Amino acid sequence: MILEALGSAALGYALALAATRRFPERLPDRRLVLATGPVAALAGGLISRTVLGSGHLAVVWCVAVGFSAALLSLLLRDESPGRRQWRQDALRTGPAPAGASAGFGQSADFRQQAPGLPSASYGPR
């Protein structure tokens, strides 16, 4: 069991080291990445060891590398953060509802549905 745990941690550390060399600008602090890799691999190896039992060294190490790769992929950021485009609200892009530009003296019902647009509620009005 010690061999499986040490091997899993070593594989996770090697994967984290390879990720820091391959994607240095897309990952956060190097210390966080180098700590996440072995801990994730150790957790994955111990979970697979518990599920499978003894005698499955290659499978345990493959699962450990998979856990480590999955958690390291969660640390990756976009290449250029300025390229992210946010979706606009579909109801706001349509024409303004009648009475939306009402002044102080007029009462406007903002819940009024514009003609031709579907209702945003789940039931009939």
PDB file of C-alpha atoms in Angstrom:
ATOM      1  CA  MET A   1       0.000   0.000   0.000  1.00  0.00           C
ATOM      2  CA  ILE A   2       2.894   2.363   0.713  1.00  0.00           C
ATOM      3  CA  LEU A   3       4.252   1.719  -2.776  1.00  0.00           C
ATOM      4  CA  GLU A   4       0.867   2.603  -4.296  1.00  0.00           C
ATOM      5  CA  ALA A   5       0.593   5.806  -2.254  1.00  0.00           C
ATOM      6  CA  LEU A   6       4.139   6.943  -2.970  1.00  0.00           C
ATOM      7  CA  GLY A   7       3.805   6.046  -6.639  1.00  0.00           C
ATOM      8  CA  SER A   8       0.515   7.927  -6.906  1.00  0.00           C
ATOM      9  CA  ALA A   9       1.978  11.021  -5.271  1.00  0.00           C
ATOM     10  CA  ALA A  10       5.058  10.852  -7.503  1.00  0.00           C
ATOM     11  CA  LEU A  11       2.920  10.542 -10.634  1.00  0.00           C
ATOM     12  CA  GLY A  12       0.770  13.479  -9.518  1.00  0.00           C
ATOM     13  CA  TYR A  13       3.853  15.580  -8.842  1.00  0.00           C
ATOM     14  CA  ALA A  14       5.286  14.711 -12.263  1.00  0.00           C
ATOM     15  CA  LEU A  15       2.006  15.650 -13.937  1.00  0.00           C
ATOM     16  CA  ALA A  16       1.855  18.946 -12.022  1.00  0.00           C
ATOM     17  CA  LEU A  17       5.454  19.719 -12.936  1.00  0.00           C
ATOM     18  CA  ALA A  18       4.720  19.019 -16.595  1.00  0.00           C
ATOM     19  CA  ALA A  19       1.642  21.264 -16.433  1.00  0.00           C
ATOM     20  CA  THR A  20       3.614  24.148 -14.925  1.00  0.00           C
ATOM     21  CA  ARG A  21       6.189  23.881 -17.697  1.00  0.00           C
ATOM     22  CA  ARG A  22       3.593  23.541 -20.466  1.00  0.00           C
ATOM     23  CA  PHE A  23       1.073  26.194 -19.300  1.00  0.00           C
ATOM     24  CA  PRO A  24       2.921  28.671 -17.056  1.00  0.00           C
ATOM     25  CA  GLU A  25       0.770  31.676 -18.011  1.00  0.00           C
ATOM     26  CA  ARG A  26      -2.564  29.858 -17.718  1.00  0.00           C
ATOM     27  CA  LEU A  27      -2.043  28.415 -14.235  1.00  0.00           C
ATOM     28  CA  PRO A  28      -2.118  30.197 -10.880  1.00  0.00           C
ATOM     29  CA  ASP A  29       0.778  30.185  -8.418  1.00  0.00           C
ATOM     30  CA  ARG A  30       3.255  27.374  -9.059  1.00  0.00           C
ATOM     31  CA  ARG A  31       3.206  26.267  -5.419  1.00  0.00           C
ATOM     32  CA  LEU A  32      -0.553  25.695  -5.598  1.00  0.00           C
ATOM     33  CA  VAL A  33      -0.222  23.617  -8.753  1.00  0.00           C
ATOM     34  CA  LEU A  34       2.669  21.558  -7.377  1.00  0.00           C
ATOM     35  CA  ALA A  35       0.658  20.859  -4.229  1.00  0.00           C
ATOM     36  CA  THR A  36      -2.608  20.062  -6.009  1.00  0.00           C
ATOM     37  CA  GLY A  37      -1.136  17.416  -8.314  1.00  0.00           C
ATOM     38  CA  PRO A  38       0.207  14.992  -5.695  1.00  0.00           C
ATOM     39  CA  VAL A  39      -2.674  15.491  -3.264  1.00  0.00           C
ATOM     40  CA  ALA A  40      -5.252  14.804  -5.977  1.00  0.00           C
ATOM     41  CA  ALA A  41      -3.341  11.771  -7.198  1.00  0.00           C
ATOM     42  CA  LEU A  42      -3.011  10.455  -3.660  1.00  0.00           C
ATOM     43  CA  ALA A  43      -6.739  10.885  -3.047  1.00  0.00           C
ATOM     44  CA  GLY A  44      -7.588   9.192  -6.341  1.00  0.00           C
ATOM     45  CA  GLY A  45      -5.180   6.346  -5.647  1.00  0.00           C
ATOM     46  CA  LEU A  46      -6.538   5.766  -2.163  1.00  0.00           C
ATOM     47  CA  ILE A  47     -10.143   5.821  -3.353  1.00  0.00           C
ATOM     48  CA  SER A  48      -9.427   3.351  -6.145  1.00  0.00           C
ATOM     49  CA  ARG A  49      -7.418   1.151  -3.765  1.00  0.00           C
ATOM     50  CA  THR A  50     -10.376   1.096  -1.384  1.00  0.00           C
ATOM     51  CA  VAL A  51     -12.821   0.220  -4.153  1.00  0.00           C
ATOM     52  CA  LEU A  52     -10.700  -2.342  -6.025  1.00  0.00           C
ATOM     53  CA  GLY A  53      -8.671  -3.869  -3.224  1.00  0.00           C
ATOM     54  CA  SER A  54      -5.074  -4.986  -3.422  1.00  0.00           C
ATOM     55  CA  GLY A  55      -3.374  -6.366  -6.519  1.00  0.00           C
ATOM     56  CA  HIS A  56      -4.394  -3.698  -9.032  1.00  0.00           C
ATOM     57  CA  LEU A  57      -1.321  -1.467  -9.063  1.00  0.00           C
ATOM     58  CA  ALA A  58      -1.569  -0.315 -12.687  1.00  0.00           C
ATOM     59  CA  VAL A  59      -5.262   0.531 -12.387  1.00  0.00           C
ATOM     60  CA  VAL A  60      -4.704   2.429  -9.148  1.00  0.00           C
ATOM     61  CA  TRP A  61      -1.967   4.516 -10.756  1.00  0.00           C
ATOM     62  CA  CYS A  62      -4.108   5.203 -13.838  1.00  0.00           C
ATOM     63  CA  VAL A  63      -6.972   6.409 -11.653  1.00  0.00           C
ATOM     64  CA  ALA A  64      -4.543   8.521  -9.615  1.00  0.00           C
ATOM     65  CA  VAL A  65      -3.236  10.207 -12.777  1.00  0.00           C
ATOM     66  CA  GLY A  66      -6.821  10.764 -13.907  1.00  0.00           C
ATOM     67  CA  PHE A  67      -7.777  12.436 -10.618  1.00  0.00           C
ATOM     68  CA  SER A  68      -4.691  14.598 -10.735  1.00  0.00           C
ATOM     69  CA  ALA A  69      -5.319  15.642 -14.335  1.00  0.00           C
ATOM     70  CA  ALA A  70      -8.950  16.448 -13.565  1.00  0.00           C
ATOM     71  CA  LEU A  71      -8.123  18.687 -10.614  1.00  0.00           C
ATOM     72  CA  LEU A  72      -5.249  20.369 -12.417  1.00  0.00           C
ATOM     73  CA  SER A  73      -7.545  21.130 -15.335  1.00  0.00           C
ATOM     74  CA  LEU A  74      -9.826  23.007 -12.946  1.00  0.00           C
ATOM     75  CA  LEU A  75      -6.963  25.396 -12.212  1.00  0.00           C
ATOM     76  CA  LEU A  76      -6.505  26.387 -15.872  1.00  0.00           C
ATOM     77  CA  ARG A  77      -7.621  29.881 -16.906  1.00  0.00           C
ATOM     78  CA  ASP A  78      -8.523  31.305 -20.318  1.00  0.00           C
ATOM     79  CA  GLU A  79      -5.619  32.323 -22.529  1.00  0.00           C
ATOM     80  CA  SER A  80      -6.779  35.917 -22.862  1.00  0.00           C
ATOM     81  CA  PRO A  81      -9.229  37.071 -20.211  1.00  0.00           C
ATOM     82  CA  GLY A  82     -10.402  40.032 -22.326  1.00  0.00           C
ATOM     83  CA  ARG A  83     -11.960  37.778 -24.974  1.00  0.00           C
ATOM     84  CA  ARG A  84     -14.791  36.502 -22.795  1.00  0.00           C
ATOM     85  CA  GLN A  85     -18.140  37.641 -24.153  1.00  0.00           C
ATOM     86  CA  TRP A  86     -21.084  37.754 -21.832  1.00  0.00           C
ATOM     87  CA  ARG A  87     -24.530  36.833 -23.020  1.00  0.00           C
ATOM     88  CA  GLN A  88     -27.093  39.573 -23.045  1.00  0.00           C
ATOM     89  CA  ASP A  89     -30.471  39.007 -21.522  1.00  0.00           C
ATOM     90  CA  ALA A  90     -32.828  37.875 -24.277  1.00  0.00           C
ATOM     91  CA  LEU A  91     -35.754  39.861 -22.889  1.00  0.00           C
ATOM     92  CA  ARG A  92     -33.756  43.088 -22.742  1.00  0.00           C
ATOM     93  CA  THR A  93     -32.682  42.979 -26.403  1.00  0.00           C
ATOM     94  CA  GLY A  94     -36.240  43.232 -27.709  1.00  0.00           C
ATOM     95  CA  PRO A  95     -38.265  46.410 -28.027  1.00  0.00           C
ATOM     96  CA  ALA A  96     -39.132  48.289 -24.868  1.00  0.00           C
ATOM     97  CA  PRO A  97     -42.573  47.453 -23.452  1.00  0.00           C
ATOM     98  CA  ALA A  98     -45.353  49.984 -23.755  1.00  0.00           C
ATOM     99  CA  GLY A  99     -45.258  52.457 -20.897  1.00  0.00           C
ATOM    100  CA  ALA A 100     -41.622  51.863 -20.052  1.00  0.00           C
ATOM    101  CA  SER A 101     -40.779  55.474 -20.737  1.00  0.00           C
ATOM    102  CA  ALA A 102     -43.598  56.775 -18.560  1.00  0.00           C
ATOM    103  CA  GLY A 103     -42.963  59.917 -16.549  1.00  0.00           C
ATOM    104  CA  PHE A 104     -43.710  60.592 -12.909  1.00  0.00           C
ATOM    105  CA  GLY A 105     -47.369  61.331 -13.451  1.00  0.00           C
ATOM    106  CA  GLN A 106     -48.101  58.143 -15.360  1.00  0.00           C
ATOM    107  CA  SER A 107     -48.208  54.687 -13.867  1.00  0.00           C
ATOM    108  CA  ALA A 108     -46.374  52.005 -15.787  1.00  0.00           C
ATOM    109  CA  ASP A 109     -46.787  48.301 -15.232  1.00  0.00           C
ATOM    110  CA  PHE A 110     -43.332  46.856 -15.824  1.00  0.00           C
ATOM    111  CA  ARG A 111     -44.636  43.321 -15.594  1.00  0.00           C
ATOM    112  CA  GLN A 112     -46.722  43.850 -18.708  1.00  0.00           C
ATOM    113  CA  GLN A 113     -45.691  41.507 -21.499  1.00  0.00           C
ATOM    114  CA  ALA A 114     -44.737  42.998 -24.834  1.00  0.00           C
ATOM    115  CA  PRO A 115     -46.749  41.655 -27.764  1.00  0.00           C
ATOM    116  CA  GLY A 116     -45.134  38.763 -29.575  1.00  0.00           C
ATOM    117  CA  LEU A 117     -42.688  37.838 -26.784  1.00  0.00           C
ATOM    118  CA  PRO A 118     -43.134  34.638 -24.773  1.00  0.00           C
ATOM    119  CA  SER A 119     -43.906  34.832 -21.100  1.00  0.00           C
ATOM    120  CA  ALA A 120     -40.937  34.470 -18.737  1.00  0.00           C
ATOM    121  CA  SER A 121     -43.106  32.833 -16.068  1.00  0.00           C
ATOM    122  CA  TYR A 122     -43.763  29.124 -15.769  1.00  0.00           C
ATOM    123  CA  GLY A 123     -47.531  29.375 -15.733  1.00  0.00           C
ATOM    124  CA  PRO A 124     -50.338  31.324 -17.333  1.00  0.00           C
ATOM    125  CA  ARG A 125     -50.881  34.892 -16.234  1.00  0.00           C
TER     126      ARG A 125
END
